[in-house]
Amino acid sequence: MEVLVFLVPLALGLGLVGLIGFLWSLKSGQYDDLEGAALRAIADDEPAVAPAVEAKPSTVRPA
Amino acid sequence: MQATRDFSHYVKDAGAGLSHIDLAVEGVSCAGCMSKIERGLSAIPDVTLARVNLTDRRVALEWKQGTLDPARFIDRLAELGYKAYPFETAGAEAVEAEQSRFLLRCLGVAAFATMNVMMLSIPVWSGNVSDMIPEQRDFFHWLSALIALPAAAYAGQPFFRSAWNALSTRNVNMDVPISIGVILALGMSVVETINHAEHAYFDAAIMLLTFLLVGRYLDQSMRRRTRAVAGNLAALKAETATKFVGPDEISEVPVAAIDPGDIVLLRPGERCAVDGTVIEGRSEIDQSLITGETRHVAAEQGTAVYAGSLNMTGTLRVRVSAASEGTLLAEITRLLDNALQARSRYVRLADRASRLYAPVVHATALLTILGWVLFGASWHDAIVTGVAVLIITCPCALGLAIPTVQTVASGAMFRAGVLLNSGDSIERLAEVDHIIFDKTGTLTLPDLEVVNASGIPEDVFKLAGQLALASHHPVAAALARAANAKAPLAGAVEEPGQGVRATLDGRELRLGRPSFCDAEQLASDSQDLDPEASIVAFSDGEKSYVFCVRQGLRPDAQAMISALQLRNIKVEILSGDREPAVRAAARALGVSDWWAGVTPADKIARIEELKAQGTKVMMVGDGLNDAPSLAAAHVSMSPISAAHLSQATADLVFLGKPLAPVVAAIDFSRKALLLMRQNLWLAVVYNFLAVPVAISGVVTPLIAAAAMSGSSILVMLNALRARRVADRRS
């Protein structure tokens, strides 16, 4: 039964990590747009690369 | 004078040399829209952030300070096919958002504690029937206390605060028995643990909080969502005013950026967005949105105009006044205050239930303690049994019974196009047996339409529509819209106060007053047939025609009125408009009870009269003049096009052109009230079964936990049935 001395704090510690993780995700606004987040996961590509491509159309060399 | 659009009012400084703006966007509903918008906006140079929030239908934008004009984002979104407008978070919405985050934090803490306490409780429960030694049990109890006490102190705040507020105003709400139950359960468990007892109720207490927080959070997030949509709709109305920034210089600014004393320009065909007084110019204005009167009023220097008035003919300069300065508005504000005071007397179903519940439960617990003492039990054992009664009756199911139904029902109503302004409106709406409709803007649509289009040759209609494009007059605009005219006629000239004329293939075309087009006889005949319509005449050489233009009835008004009558709801019309106009609408809809030319005070008098007879009256209205009667009625509803004050006063707001949401709201609320009552009865039956067990003193924490979660799940499942109602419309 001495093993409880390790197991109980370990279990509580893991639970606490989960709780801290939840509070952090809440604070960083991850629950602000639940519907959008669901769809973002299956979106095709990241929009962040778009401006670099679209900003300089003239630099495309003819092949 | 060309106005520039100025949105600087909405731009915020995001720090680090960045500017921030929030836009409400219409029509974003899928992943495709989301990436299309984000990509389209990020493509603008110097934009550092473009993020769509699909839940709230908004876009957050950040860009390098001073490089871009916010109007450019709106144009870009228009190119992409979305209507957008800057958005300012209203104070109430910010508070709700903060509260919702707090509830979620509480829920997270409570759920964490419940899971861990449960993990410790299950070994204790199984150990009690097998071979656990008392020292181990005590150790587990102390660990449970270590987790449960701080967690309950944090996560219980929403309940403790609300209970304290109720008690300090000498009231009782559902949170009072909840708080007492939780505190006593925890306190007793600590005492029991110190005394090395077999049972502790840490798990039950913290689980109760978790279940109740789920209900609270659901309730809160539904309300927040409704408010976000309402905020977006207000923003997308894009109410701007043309403000004089110099003697001859004008700028188009959002209404939020206008202060009392500013001077705004009101051109023909524009709707006034502010309250004020005319200081220059002469025109006719349509005040139907405010007074319900469809006849136009002459406006000149000194005339008071209200937000929502439509300017018809001339250009006006208006000095903006502070709110509630005008005589009409002052009178309405006074009536409104009285009516609102009377309304706050309504007691919610949940509060009525808890007023009965709390004394009964607490008396039972007290009697249990005294009873056991009389039977010779020790004070300690008697008190433990009494607290067990409190725990087992702790209104877990009762606390969830109403919020869960409300959440599900308001979600269903939301999909049907109805927004809830107040939480208890569902139960009040369900009791309605008499509906009073305002006519203008409620049974009719605020837009003008041509009513005799079928009697006019198609080519004439089309030609008249093309000519109408040359005029700013709202009646002409309605004609152009009805004829679907796109190409204006070349060389059309507007004659002020008369109409427009143009020459086509050598014939002269005229559109305007009947006298301008030699159609007086024709016009007076039509006027006799349809006395409330505005007549606009059209002449093509020798031939002349007249168009009758007026506000049309909502497309499904007649069907919905009969649907209401089918539900044994009496319908009547009270309108501020003239008698012939009201008579015609009432006849078309098959409503036999109607009154015309009714003042706001008369409307309230009629509502009071019906109330005295014991009827539950719903008022459906949109005008500023309806605001007091909206507040006086048992429950009230406004279309989204209503005046601001009315919309804020109404319990429910419905969207779109059809009247169907009114009927849907009644159906959903009736079903919801039925389910709320069922849920309360489920909770009562549960207590009826559980209390004798608790009084007899054989309750263990295991039984308490099982009973509590069982009854809560039952109530939640029953609440899910509020999503659907039987279709009785056919």
mmCIF file with all atom_site columns, C-alpha atoms in Angstrom, chain B residues 580-701:
data_model
loop_
_atom_site.group_PDB
_atom_site.id
_atom_site.type_symbol
_atom_site.label_atom_id
_atom_site.label_alt_id
_atom_site.label_comp_id
_atom_site.label_asym_id
_atom_site.label_entity_id
_atom_site.label_seq_id
_atom_site.pdbx_PDB_ins_code
_atom_site.Cartn_x
_atom_site.Cartn_y
_atom_site.Cartn_z
_atom_site.occupancy
_atom_site.B_iso_or_equiv
_atom_site.pdbx_formal_charge
_atom_site.auth_seq_id
_atom_site.auth_comp_id
_atom_site.auth_asym_id
_atom_site.auth_atom_id
_atom_site.pdbx_PDB_model_num
ATOM 1   C CA . PRO B 1 580 ? -59.760 53.312 -44.020 1.00 0.00 ? 580 PRO B CA 1
ATOM 2   C CA . ALA B 1 581 ? -56.209 51.941 -44.017 1.00 0.00 ? 581 ALA B CA 1
ATOM 3   C CA . VAL B 1 582 ? -56.797 49.799 -40.943 1.00 0.00 ? 582 VAL B CA 1
ATOM 4   C CA . ARG B 1 583 ? -60.208 48.650 -42.182 1.00 0.00 ? 583 ARG B CA 1
ATOM 5   C CA . ALA B 1 584 ? -58.685 47.448 -45.481 1.00 0.00 ? 584 ALA B CA 1
ATOM 6   C CA . ALA B 1 585 ? -55.903 45.515 -43.740 1.00 0.00 ? 585 ALA B CA 1
ATOM 7   C CA . ALA B 1 586 ? -58.295 43.961 -41.216 1.00 0.00 ? 586 ALA B CA 1
ATOM 8   C CA . ARG B 1 587 ? -60.654 42.880 -43.978 1.00 0.00 ? 587 ARG B CA 1
ATOM 9   C CA . ALA B 1 588 ? -57.824 41.345 -46.017 1.00 0.00 ? 588 ALA B CA 1
ATOM 10  C CA . LEU B 1 589 ? -56.630 39.373 -42.990 1.00 0.00 ? 589 LEU B CA 1
ATOM 11  C CA . GLY B 1 590 ? -60.033 38.306 -41.710 1.00 0.00 ? 590 GLY B CA 1
ATOM 12  C CA . VAL B 1 591 ? -59.669 40.072 -38.376 1.00 0.00 ? 591 VAL B CA 1
ATOM 13  C CA . SER B 1 592 ? -62.984 41.315 -37.027 1.00 0.00 ? 592 SER B CA 1
ATOM 14  C CA . ASP B 1 593 ? -61.702 43.292 -34.018 1.00 0.00 ? 593 ASP B CA 1
ATOM 15  C CA . TRP B 1 594 ? -59.801 46.402 -34.997 1.00 0.00 ? 594 TRP B CA 1
ATOM 16  C CA . TRP B 1 595 ? -59.349 49.972 -33.821 1.00 0.00 ? 595 TRP B CA 1
ATOM 17  C CA . ALA B 1 596 ? -57.861 52.839 -35.804 1.00 0.00 ? 596 ALA B CA 1
ATOM 18  C CA . GLY B 1 597 ? -56.317 56.154 -34.795 1.00 0.00 ? 597 GLY B CA 1
ATOM 19  C CA . VAL B 1 598 ? -55.276 54.746 -31.398 1.00 0.00 ? 598 VAL B CA 1
ATOM 20  C CA . THR B 1 599 ? -52.845 56.763 -29.257 1.00 0.00 ? 599 THR B CA 1
ATOM 21  C CA . PRO B 1 600 ? -50.115 55.088 -27.147 1.00 0.00 ? 600 PRO B CA 1
ATOM 22  C CA . ALA B 1 601 ? -52.141 55.769 -23.980 1.00 0.00 ? 601 ALA B CA 1
ATOM 23  C CA . ASP B 1 602 ? -55.255 54.207 -25.560 1.00 0.00 ? 602 ASP B CA 1
ATOM 24  C CA . LYS B 1 603 ? -53.269 51.105 -26.474 1.00 0.00 ? 603 LYS B CA 1
ATOM 25  C CA . ILE B 1 604 ? -52.193 50.692 -22.860 1.00 0.00 ? 604 ILE B CA 1
ATOM 26  C CA . ALA B 1 605 ? -55.775 51.266 -21.700 1.00 0.00 ? 605 ALA B CA 1
ATOM 27  C CA . ARG B 1 606 ? -56.979 48.483 -24.000 1.00 0.00 ? 606 ARG B CA 1
ATOM 28  C CA . ILE B 1 607 ? -54.275 46.131 -22.720 1.00 0.00 ? 607 ILE B CA 1
ATOM 29  C CA . GLU B 1 608 ? -55.177 46.912 -19.113 1.00 0.00 ? 608 GLU B CA 1
ATOM 30  C CA . GLU B 1 609 ? -58.839 46.278 -19.909 1.00 0.00 ? 609 GLU B CA 1
ATOM 31  C CA . LEU B 1 610 ? -58.001 42.849 -21.337 1.00 0.00 ? 610 LEU B CA 1
ATOM 32  C CA . LYS B 1 611 ? -55.695 42.109 -18.401 1.00 0.00 ? 611 LYS B CA 1
ATOM 33  C CA . ALA B 1 612 ? -58.501 42.937 -15.978 1.00 0.00 ? 612 ALA B CA 1
ATOM 34  C CA . GLN B 1 613 ? -60.604 40.290 -17.737 1.00 0.00 ? 613 GLN B CA 1
ATOM 35  C CA . GLY B 1 614 ? -57.863 37.770 -16.999 1.00 0.00 ? 614 GLY B CA 1
ATOM 36  C CA . THR B 1 615 ? -56.515 37.390 -20.526 1.00 0.00 ? 615 THR B CA 1
ATOM 37  C CA . LYS B 1 616 ? -52.798 37.075 -21.180 1.00 0.00 ? 616 LYS B CA 1
ATOM 38  C CA . VAL B 1 617 ? -52.055 39.608 -23.879 1.00 0.00 ? 617 VAL B CA 1
ATOM 39  C CA . MET B 1 618 ? -49.180 39.562 -26.318 1.00 0.00 ? 618 MET B CA 1
ATOM 40  C CA . MET B 1 619 ? -48.440 42.813 -28.104 1.00 0.00 ? 619 MET B CA 1
ATOM 41  C CA . VAL B 1 620 ? -46.715 42.665 -31.477 1.00 0.00 ? 620 VAL B CA 1
ATOM 42  C CA . GLY B 1 621 ? -45.597 46.078 -32.656 1.00 0.00 ? 621 GLY B CA 1
ATOM 43  C CA . ASP B 1 622 ? -42.725 48.009 -34.120 1.00 0.00 ? 622 ASP B CA 1
ATOM 44  C CA . GLY B 1 623 ? -43.328 51.746 -33.836 1.00 0.00 ? 623 GLY B CA 1
ATOM 45  C CA . LEU B 1 624 ? -41.922 54.092 -31.250 1.00 0.00 ? 624 LEU B CA 1
ATOM 46  C CA . ASN B 1 625 ? -45.558 54.643 -30.257 1.00 0.00 ? 625 ASN B CA 1
ATOM 47  C CA . ASP B 1 626 ? -45.865 50.924 -29.500 1.00 0.00 ? 626 ASP B CA 1
ATOM 48  C CA . ALA B 1 627 ? -42.990 50.849 -26.987 1.00 0.00 ? 627 ALA B CA 1
ATOM 49  C CA . PRO B 1 628 ? -45.150 51.571 -23.894 1.00 0.00 ? 628 PRO B CA 1
ATOM 50  C CA . SER B 1 629 ? -47.758 48.985 -24.863 1.00 0.00 ? 629 SER B CA 1
ATOM 51  C CA . LEU B 1 630 ? -44.998 46.459 -25.603 1.00 0.00 ? 630 LEU B CA 1
ATOM 52  C CA . ALA B 1 631 ? -43.869 46.929 -22.024 1.00 0.00 ? 631 ALA B CA 1
ATOM 53  C CA . ALA B 1 632 ? -47.400 46.875 -20.611 1.00 0.00 ? 632 ALA B CA 1
ATOM 54  C CA . ALA B 1 633 ? -48.409 43.608 -22.263 1.00 0.00 ? 633 ALA B CA 1
ATOM 55  C CA . HIS B 1 634 ? -47.856 40.220 -20.638 1.00 0.00 ? 634 HIS B CA 1
ATOM 56  C CA . VAL B 1 635 ? -45.285 39.495 -23.333 1.00 0.00 ? 635 VAL B CA 1
ATOM 57  C CA . SER B 1 636 ? -44.270 41.374 -26.463 1.00 0.00 ? 636 SER B CA 1
ATOM 58  C CA . MET B 1 637 ? -42.634 40.904 -29.821 1.00 0.00 ? 637 MET B CA 1
ATOM 59  C CA . SER B 1 638 ? -41.101 43.226 -32.422 1.00 0.00 ? 638 SER B CA 1
ATOM 60  C CA . PRO B 1 639 ? -39.893 42.770 -35.970 1.00 0.00 ? 639 PRO B CA 1
ATOM 61  C CA . ILE B 1 640 ? -36.182 43.419 -36.481 1.00 0.00 ? 640 ILE B CA 1
ATOM 62  C CA . SER B 1 641 ? -37.074 46.514 -38.517 1.00 0.00 ? 641 SER B CA 1
ATOM 63  C CA . ALA B 1 642 ? -38.649 48.125 -35.440 1.00 0.00 ? 642 ALA B CA 1
ATOM 64  C CA . ALA B 1 643 ? -37.646 51.418 -33.847 1.00 0.00 ? 643 ALA B CA 1
ATOM 65  C CA . HIS B 1 644 ? -34.716 51.031 -31.424 1.00 0.00 ? 644 HIS B CA 1
ATOM 66  C CA . LEU B 1 645 ? -36.733 51.723 -28.308 1.00 0.00 ? 645 LEU B CA 1
ATOM 67  C CA . SER B 1 646 ? -39.426 49.200 -29.241 1.00 0.00 ? 646 SER B CA 1
ATOM 68  C CA . GLN B 1 647 ? -36.880 46.542 -30.071 1.00 0.00 ? 647 GLN B CA 1
ATOM 69  C CA . ALA B 1 648 ? -35.164 47.027 -26.736 1.00 0.00 ? 648 ALA B CA 1
ATOM 70  C CA . THR B 1 649 ? -38.488 46.872 -24.888 1.00 0.00 ? 649 THR B CA 1
ATOM 71  C CA . ALA B 1 650 ? -39.867 43.783 -26.622 1.00 0.00 ? 650 ALA B CA 1
ATOM 72  C CA . ASP B 1 651 ? -39.289 40.351 -25.054 1.00 0.00 ? 651 ASP B CA 1
ATOM 73  C CA . LEU B 1 652 ? -38.750 38.732 -28.434 1.00 0.00 ? 652 LEU B CA 1
ATOM 74  C CA . VAL B 1 653 ? -37.564 39.979 -31.798 1.00 0.00 ? 653 VAL B CA 1
ATOM 75  C CA . PHE B 1 654 ? -38.352 38.195 -35.044 1.00 0.00 ? 654 PHE B CA 1
ATOM 76  C CA . LEU B 1 655 ? -36.298 38.342 -38.248 1.00 0.00 ? 655 LEU B CA 1
ATOM 77  C CA . GLY B 1 656 ? -37.176 38.467 -41.896 1.00 0.00 ? 656 GLY B CA 1
ATOM 78  C CA . LYS B 1 657 ? -40.260 39.333 -43.920 1.00 0.00 ? 657 LYS B CA 1
ATOM 79  C CA . PRO B 1 658 ? -42.666 36.489 -43.073 1.00 0.00 ? 658 PRO B CA 1
ATOM 80  C CA . LEU B 1 659 ? -44.828 36.518 -39.964 1.00 0.00 ? 659 LEU B CA 1
ATOM 81  C CA . ALA B 1 660 ? -44.298 32.767 -39.471 1.00 0.00 ? 660 ALA B CA 1
ATOM 82  C CA . PRO B 1 661 ? -41.778 33.201 -36.611 1.00 0.00 ? 661 PRO B CA 1
ATOM 83  C CA . VAL B 1 662 ? -44.587 34.577 -34.419 1.00 0.00 ? 662 VAL B CA 1
ATOM 84  C CA . VAL B 1 663 ? -46.526 31.327 -34.722 1.00 0.00 ? 663 VAL B CA 1
ATOM 85  C CA . ALA B 1 664 ? -43.378 29.202 -34.404 1.00 0.00 ? 664 ALA B CA 1
ATOM 86  C CA . ALA B 1 665 ? -42.411 31.077 -31.235 1.00 0.00 ? 665 ALA B CA 1
ATOM 87  C CA . ILE B 1 666 ? -45.797 30.339 -29.692 1.00 0.00 ? 666 ILE B CA 1
ATOM 88  C CA . ASP B 1 667 ? -45.571 26.653 -30.595 1.00 0.00 ? 667 ASP B CA 1
ATOM 89  C CA . PHE B 1 668 ? -42.053 26.280 -29.230 1.00 0.00 ? 668 PHE B CA 1
ATOM 90  C CA . SER B 1 669 ? -42.830 28.151 -26.045 1.00 0.00 ? 669 SER B CA 1
ATOM 91  C CA . ARG B 1 670 ? -45.948 26.075 -25.372 1.00 0.00 ? 670 ARG B CA 1
ATOM 92  C CA . LYS B 1 671 ? -43.965 22.903 -25.807 1.00 0.00 ? 671 LYS B CA 1
ATOM 93  C CA . ALA B 1 672 ? -41.195 24.322 -23.622 1.00 0.00 ? 672 ALA B CA 1
ATOM 94  C CA . LEU B 1 673 ? -43.573 25.248 -20.801 1.00 0.00 ? 673 LEU B CA 1
ATOM 95  C CA . LEU B 1 674 ? -45.038 21.746 -20.942 1.00 0.00 ? 674 LEU B CA 1
ATOM 96  C CA . LEU B 1 675 ? -41.560 20.251 -20.645 1.00 0.00 ? 675 LEU B CA 1
ATOM 97  C CA . MET B 1 676 ? -40.569 22.621 -17.835 1.00 0.00 ? 676 MET B CA 1
ATOM 98  C CA . ARG B 1 677 ? -43.618 21.517 -15.862 1.00 0.00 ? 677 ARG B CA 1
ATOM 99  C CA . GLN B 1 678 ? -42.857 17.864 -16.661 1.00 0.00 ? 678 GLN B CA 1
ATOM 100 C CA . ASN B 1 679 ? -39.304 18.343 -15.486 1.00 0.00 ? 679 ASN B CA 1
ATOM 101 C CA . LEU B 1 680 ? -40.435 19.940 -12.254 1.00 0.00 ? 680 LEU B CA 1
ATOM 102 C CA . TRP B 1 681 ? -42.767 16.988 -11.703 1.00 0.00 ? 681 TRP B CA 1
ATOM 103 C CA . LEU B 1 682 ? -39.940 14.565 -12.462 1.00 0.00 ? 682 LEU B CA 1
ATOM 104 C CA . ALA B 1 683 ? -37.888 16.314 -9.794  1.00 0.00 ? 683 ALA B CA 1
ATOM 105 C CA . VAL B 1 684 ? -40.802 16.164 -7.365  1.00 0.00 ? 684 VAL B CA 1
ATOM 106 C CA . VAL B 1 685 ? -41.380 12.453 -8.004  1.00 0.00 ? 685 VAL B CA 1
ATOM 107 C CA . TYR B 1 686 ? -37.676 11.803 -7.550  1.00 0.00 ? 686 TYR B CA 1
ATOM 108 C CA . ASN B 1 687 ? -37.750 13.595 -4.207  1.00 0.00 ? 687 ASN B CA 1
ATOM 109 C CA . PHE B 1 688 ? -40.896 11.762 -3.233  1.00 0.00 ? 688 PHE B CA 1
ATOM 110 C CA . LEU B 1 689 ? -39.039 8.476  -3.707  1.00 0.00 ? 689 LEU B CA 1
ATOM 111 C CA . ALA B 1 690 ? -35.675 9.576  -2.318  1.00 0.00 ? 690 ALA B CA 1
ATOM 112 C CA . VAL B 1 691 ? -36.702 11.553 0.756   1.00 0.00 ? 691 VAL B CA 1
ATOM 113 C CA . PRO B 1 692 ? -38.184 8.613  2.741   1.00 0.00 ? 692 PRO B CA 1
ATOM 114 C CA . VAL B 1 693 ? -34.935 6.735  2.126   1.00 0.00 ? 693 VAL B CA 1
ATOM 115 C CA . ALA B 1 694 ? -32.959 9.734  3.395   1.00 0.00 ? 694 ALA B CA 1
ATOM 116 C CA . ILE B 1 695 ? -35.211 10.230 6.438   1.00 0.00 ? 695 ILE B CA 1
ATOM 117 C CA . SER B 1 696 ? -34.823 6.592  7.385   1.00 0.00 ? 696 SER B CA 1
ATOM 118 C CA . GLY B 1 697 ? -31.090 7.227  7.620   1.00 0.00 ? 697 GLY B CA 1
ATOM 119 C CA . VAL B 1 698 ? -29.862 4.507  5.291   1.00 0.00 ? 698 VAL B CA 1
ATOM 120 C CA . VAL B 1 699 ? -28.466 6.843  2.619   1.00 0.00 ? 699 VAL B CA 1
ATOM 121 C CA . THR B 1 700 ? -24.820 6.306  1.777   1.00 0.00 ? 700 THR B CA 1
ATOM 122 C CA . PRO B 1 701 ? -22.749 8.677  -0.379  1.00 0.00 ? 701 PRO B CA 1
#
